[in-house]
mmCIF file of C-alpha atoms and ligand atoms in Angstrom:
data_model
loop_
_atom_site.group_PDB
_atom_site.id
_atom_site.type_symbol
_atom_site.label_atom_id
_atom_site.label_comp_id
_atom_site.label_asym_id
_atom_site.label_seq_id
_atom_site.Cartn_x
_atom_site.Cartn_y
_atom_site.Cartn_z
ATOM 1 C CA MET O 141 127.910 101.583 106.513
ATOM 2 C CA LYS O 142 126.835 104.152 109.068
ATOM 3 C CA ALA O 143 124.663 102.994 111.977
ATOM 4 C CA ASP O 144 122.978 105.366 114.417
ATOM 5 C CA ASN O 145 122.491 104.263 117.980
ATOM 6 C CA ARG O 146 119.554 106.045 119.536
ATOM 7 C CA LEU O 147 119.354 105.828 123.303
ATOM 8 C CA HIS O 148 116.032 107.467 124.008
ATOM 9 C CA PHE O 149 115.363 105.491 127.194
ATOM 10 C CA GLY O 150 118.945 104.354 127.671
ATOM 11 C CA VAL O 151 117.970 101.380 125.481
ATOM 12 C CA PRO O 152 119.875 100.919 122.210
ATOM 13 C CA ILE O 153 117.776 101.262 119.064
ATOM 14 C CA LEU O 154 120.150 100.839 116.137
ATOM 15 C CA GLU O 155 119.214 102.346 112.799
ATOM 16 C CA VAL O 156 120.743 101.878 109.347
ATOM 17 C CA GLN O 157 119.532 102.901 105.916
ATOM 18 C CA LEU O 158 119.845 100.203 103.202
ATOM 19 C CA ASP O 159 119.863 101.693 99.703
ATOM 20 C CA ASP O 160 119.676 98.201 98.167
ATOM 21 C CA ILE O 161 116.062 97.899 99.308
ATOM 22 C CA LYS O 162 114.953 100.888 97.264
ATOM 23 C CA ALA O 163 116.871 99.558 94.271
ATOM 24 C CA ARG O 164 115.032 96.202 94.442
ATOM 25 C CA GLN O 165 111.783 97.494 95.954
ATOM 26 C CA THR O 166 109.472 96.471 93.083
ATOM 27 C CA GLU O 167 110.797 92.913 93.056
ATOM 28 C CA ILE O 168 110.639 92.519 96.855
ATOM 29 C CA ARG O 169 107.199 94.093 97.073
ATOM 30 C CA SER O 170 105.676 91.814 94.458
ATOM 31 C CA ALA O 171 107.238 88.700 96.049
ATOM 32 C CA LEU O 172 105.736 89.622 99.420
ATOM 33 C CA LEU O 173 102.308 90.470 98.006
ATOM 34 C CA GLN O 174 102.392 87.185 96.084
ATOM 35 C CA LEU O 175 103.142 85.374 99.340
ATOM 36 C CA ARG O 176 99.960 86.781 100.869
ATOM 37 C CA GLU O 177 97.960 85.357 97.954
ATOM 38 C CA THR O 178 99.357 81.857 98.276
ATOM 39 C CA GLU O 179 100.251 81.241 101.938
ATOM 40 C CA GLN O 180 98.315 81.025 105.175
ATOM 41 C CA GLY O 181 98.977 83.924 107.564
ATOM 42 C CA ILE O 182 99.171 83.785 111.379
ATOM 43 C CA GLN O 183 97.803 85.902 114.214
ATOM 44 C CA ARG O 184 100.305 87.718 116.444
ATOM 45 C CA SER O 185 100.258 91.462 117.193
ATOM 46 C CA ASN O 186 98.630 92.163 113.805
ATOM 47 C CA GLN O 187 95.251 93.886 114.000
ATOM 48 C CA ARG O 188 93.526 93.631 110.595
ATOM 49 C CA GLY O 189 96.946 93.244 108.954
ATOM 50 C CA TRP O 190 98.479 90.139 107.383
ATOM 51 C CA HIS O 191 101.353 88.382 109.230
ATOM 52 C CA SER O 192 103.128 85.643 107.277
ATOM 53 C CA GLN O 193 104.613 82.459 108.688
ATOM 54 C CA ASP O 194 107.790 83.344 110.584
ATOM 55 C CA ASP O 195 110.315 81.186 108.722
ATOM 56 C CA LEU O 196 110.762 83.115 105.476
ATOM 57 C CA PHE O 197 114.497 82.297 105.621
ATOM 58 C CA ASN O 198 113.528 78.757 104.603
ATOM 59 C CA ARG O 199 112.108 79.869 101.275
ATOM 60 C CA SER O 200 114.096 78.925 98.204
ATOM 61 C CA GLU O 201 113.335 81.924 95.945
ATOM 62 C CA ASP O 202 116.376 84.114 95.249
ATOM 63 C CA ILE O 203 114.790 87.255 96.646
ATOM 64 C CA PHE O 204 114.059 85.617 100.030
ATOM 65 C CA ARG O 205 117.547 84.116 100.194
ATOM 66 C CA TRP O 206 119.080 87.517 99.474
ATOM 67 C CA LEU O 207 116.938 89.263 102.107
ATOM 68 C CA SER O 208 117.585 86.562 104.718
ATOM 69 C CA GLN O 209 121.340 86.629 104.145
ATOM 70 C CA MET O 210 121.541 90.419 104.315
ATOM 71 C CA ILE O 211 119.461 90.616 107.511
ATOM 72 C CA PHE O 212 121.457 87.765 109.069
ATOM 73 C CA GLU O 213 124.840 89.333 108.268
ATOM 74 C CA LEU O 214 124.047 92.952 109.025
ATOM 75 C CA GLY O 215 121.942 92.175 112.095
ATOM 76 C CA GLY O 216 124.698 89.939 113.453
ATOM 77 C CA LYS O 217 127.297 92.646 112.917
ATOM 78 C CA LEU O 218 125.238 95.297 114.718
ATOM 79 C CA ILE O 219 124.391 93.005 117.635
ATOM 80 C CA ARG O 220 128.018 91.916 118.094
ATOM 81 C CA HIS O 221 128.966 95.577 118.167
ATOM 82 C CA ALA O 222 126.188 96.532 120.629
ATOM 83 C CA GLU O 223 126.921 93.576 122.930
ATOM 84 C CA LYS O 224 130.714 93.931 122.556
ATOM 85 C CA LEU O 225 130.863 90.301 121.441
ATOM 86 C CA PRO O 226 133.828 88.828 119.520
ATOM 87 C CA ASP O 227 133.589 88.639 115.725
ATOM 88 C CA ASP O 228 133.060 84.880 115.843
ATOM 89 C CA ALA O 229 130.214 84.995 118.413
ATOM 90 C CA GLU O 230 127.341 82.926 117.101
ATOM 91 C CA ILE O 231 124.191 84.957 116.297
ATOM 92 C CA LEU O 232 121.213 83.093 114.860
ATOM 93 C CA LEU O 233 118.387 84.527 112.784
ATOM 94 C CA SER O 234 115.564 82.616 114.480
ATOM 95 C CA SER O 235 112.535 84.080 112.732
ATOM 96 C CA LEU O 236 111.714 86.264 109.757
ATOM 97 C CA TRP O 237 108.259 87.307 108.609
ATOM 98 C CA VAL O 238 106.408 90.011 106.721
ATOM 99 C CA ASN O 239 103.639 92.317 107.923
ATOM 100 C CA ILE O 240 101.338 93.733 105.255
ATOM 101 C CA ASN O 241 99.099 96.426 106.712
ATOM 102 C CA GLU O 242 96.297 97.722 104.520
ATOM 103 C CA ALA O 243 94.519 100.981 105.435
ATOM 104 C CA GLY O 244 93.375 100.941 109.053
ATOM 105 C CA ALA O 245 95.606 98.017 110.099
ATOM 106 C CA TRP O 246 97.947 98.362 113.060
ATOM 107 C CA ASN O 247 100.014 96.249 115.458
ATOM 108 C CA ALA O 248 99.153 96.076 119.146
ATOM 109 C CA PRO O 249 101.857 96.677 121.798
ATOM 110 C CA HIS O 250 104.095 93.627 122.165
ATOM 111 C CA ALA O 251 107.658 92.484 122.780
ATOM 112 C CA HIS O 252 109.620 89.579 121.262
ATOM 113 C CA LEU O 253 110.829 87.681 124.312
ATOM 114 C CA PRO O 254 112.498 85.256 124.882
ATOM 115 C CA CYS O 255 114.660 86.306 121.920
ATOM 116 C CA GLU O 256 117.591 88.608 122.597
ATOM 117 C CA TRP O 257 117.438 91.049 119.657
ATOM 118 C CA SER O 258 114.720 91.921 117.159
ATOM 119 C CA GLY O 259 114.330 94.218 114.219
ATOM 120 C CA ALA O 260 112.308 95.564 111.341
ATOM 121 C CA LEU O 261 113.164 96.420 107.740
ATOM 122 C CA TYR O 262 110.798 98.633 105.741
ATOM 123 C CA ILE O 263 109.935 97.692 102.172
ATOM 124 C CA ASP O 264 107.048 100.018 101.334
ATOM 125 C CA VAL O 265 105.998 102.906 103.564
ATOM 126 C CA ASN O 266 104.740 106.442 103.060
ATOM 127 C CA GLU O 267 107.852 108.482 103.841
ATOM 128 C CA ASN O 268 105.841 111.657 104.433
ATOM 129 C CA PRO O 269 102.837 110.471 106.417
ATOM 130 C CA PRO O 270 100.290 112.843 107.926
ATOM 131 C CA GLU O 271 100.807 113.658 111.586
ATOM 132 C CA SER O 272 97.903 112.727 113.803
ATOM 133 C CA GLN O 273 98.635 113.950 117.325
ATOM 134 C CA SER O 274 101.497 114.401 119.765
ATOM 135 C CA GLY O 275 104.191 114.039 117.115
ATOM 136 C CA ILE O 276 102.942 110.596 116.052
ATOM 137 C CA HIS O 277 102.525 109.985 112.303
ATOM 138 C CA ASP O 278 100.366 107.408 110.551
ATOM 139 C CA GLY O 279 102.300 104.134 110.281
ATOM 140 C CA ASP O 280 104.936 105.122 112.873
ATOM 141 C CA ILE O 281 106.585 102.513 115.070
ATOM 142 C CA LEU O 282 106.312 103.482 118.739
ATOM 143 C CA PHE O 283 108.684 102.209 121.398
ATOM 144 C CA PHE O 284 107.681 102.220 125.072
ATOM 145 C CA ASP O 285 110.000 103.132 127.921
ATOM 146 C CA PRO O 286 110.620 99.949 130.002
ATOM 147 C CA ILE O 287 110.205 102.195 133.078
ATOM 148 C CA PRO O 288 107.169 104.156 131.900
ATOM 149 C CA VAL O 289 106.967 106.832 134.582
ATOM 150 C CA GLY O 290 107.418 109.850 132.260
ATOM 151 C CA ALA O 291 108.145 113.370 133.496
ATOM 152 C CA PRO O 292 109.625 114.534 135.792
ATOM 153 C CA TYR O 293 111.666 111.356 136.229
ATOM 154 C CA ARG O 294 112.103 110.069 132.672
ATOM 155 C CA PRO O 295 111.585 111.134 129.027
ATOM 156 C CA ALA O 296 108.075 110.837 127.529
ATOM 157 C CA THR O 297 106.900 107.236 127.906
ATOM 158 C CA THR O 298 106.869 106.539 124.148
ATOM 159 C CA VAL O 299 109.034 107.590 121.219
ATOM 160 C CA ALA O 300 107.719 107.438 117.626
ATOM 161 C CA TYR O 301 109.934 106.787 114.607
ATOM 162 C CA THR O 302 108.834 107.363 111.004
ATOM 163 C CA PRO O 303 110.606 104.766 108.840
ATOM 164 C CA ARG O 304 111.704 105.276 105.233
ATOM 165 C CA VAL O 305 112.003 102.606 102.553
ATOM 166 C CA GLY O 306 115.158 100.661 103.460
ATOM 167 C CA THR O 307 115.277 101.735 107.127
ATOM 168 C CA MET O 308 116.333 98.907 109.427
ATOM 169 C CA PHE O 309 115.881 99.068 113.201
ATOM 170 C CA ILE O 310 117.513 96.607 115.579
ATOM 171 C CA PHE O 311 116.472 96.692 119.245
ATOM 172 C CA PRO O 312 116.473 94.456 122.338
ATOM 173 C CA SER O 313 113.603 91.973 122.186
ATOM 174 C CA TYR O 314 112.233 93.011 125.588
ATOM 175 C CA LEU O 315 111.450 96.507 124.286
ATOM 176 C CA LEU O 316 107.685 96.954 124.019
ATOM 177 C CA HIS O 317 106.564 98.492 120.720
ATOM 178 C CA MET O 318 103.526 98.937 118.465
ATOM 179 C CA VAL O 319 102.670 100.154 114.959
ATOM 180 C CA ALA O 320 100.226 103.037 114.436
ATOM 181 C CA PRO O 321 97.536 102.595 111.765
ATOM 182 C CA HIS O 322 97.801 104.298 108.391
ATOM 183 C CA PHE O 323 94.981 105.164 105.987
ATOM 184 C CA GLU O 324 96.522 105.172 102.524
ATOM 185 C CA GLU O 325 95.527 102.944 99.649
ATOM 186 C CA ASP O 326 99.033 101.460 99.323
ATOM 187 C CA PRO O 327 99.759 98.753 101.909
ATOM 188 C CA ARG O 328 102.525 99.328 104.464
ATOM 189 C CA ILE O 329 104.959 96.440 104.017
ATOM 190 C CA SER O 330 107.696 95.593 106.512
ATOM 191 C CA LEU O 331 109.849 92.605 107.373
ATOM 192 C CA ALA O 332 110.376 91.721 111.025
ATOM 193 C CA PHE O 333 112.864 89.314 112.571
ATOM 194 C CA ASN O 334 114.335 87.886 115.751
ATOM 195 C CA PHE O 335 117.874 86.928 116.669
ATOM 196 C CA ARG O 336 119.215 84.552 119.291
ATOM 197 C CA ILE O 337 122.689 84.670 120.741
ATOM 198 C CA GLY O 338 124.172 81.185 120.351
ATOM 199 C CA ASP O 339 126.007 81.207 123.683
ATOM 200 C CA ASN O 340 122.791 81.999 125.551
ATOM 201 C CA LEU O 341 120.979 79.098 123.938
ATOM 202 C CA LYS O 342 123.718 76.718 125.020
ATOM 203 C CA ARG O 343 123.998 78.124 128.523
ATOM 204 C CA PHE O 344 120.373 78.310 129.645
ATOM 205 C CA ALA O 345 117.490 75.901 129.620
ATOM 206 C CA ARG O 346 114.307 77.778 128.734
HETATM 207 FE FE1 LIG Q 1002 107.265 93.531 116.831
#
């Protein structure tokens, strides 16, 4: 599998495209929409959107087990590569949740500390969204430069990525990001997750 490593601010943002998500999109989508009907959501960065509980890896349905296992294995592989860790380095998937954003919903700027690595996997997005302004499209994820001084010292303070169905991003948990609103009838559905590096958990008291 090919992974791109974008270094817009000198910060790694790893990107892979998972064809399996498109192949099982209908099944995943209906499981996640069903979850919203039956489970209590929680309030985090979500503005108007629905944020599930963050332990979806504990669910027993096949589709959640498959998603959890794939995110755990692939995320672990990418993080070990990025951190130059040995193959047996322990990486834990510490949280996994879904965001369902109906028209007008967005996610406020936030980071995922004290975790080490975080990510998102897109289940249902408009792959050709309208552009609003400054190269930002509806439903884009925006990352903020940790040293947000802009020109002439640094690149533009934010970079916007337009995800496709099956796009997975993995990035350091300290990296501030947000999700732009969209205005289509179809909800924007994405999974989000955090990883912990086992050695760090054993070494530090937090
Ligand atoms: Fe986030």
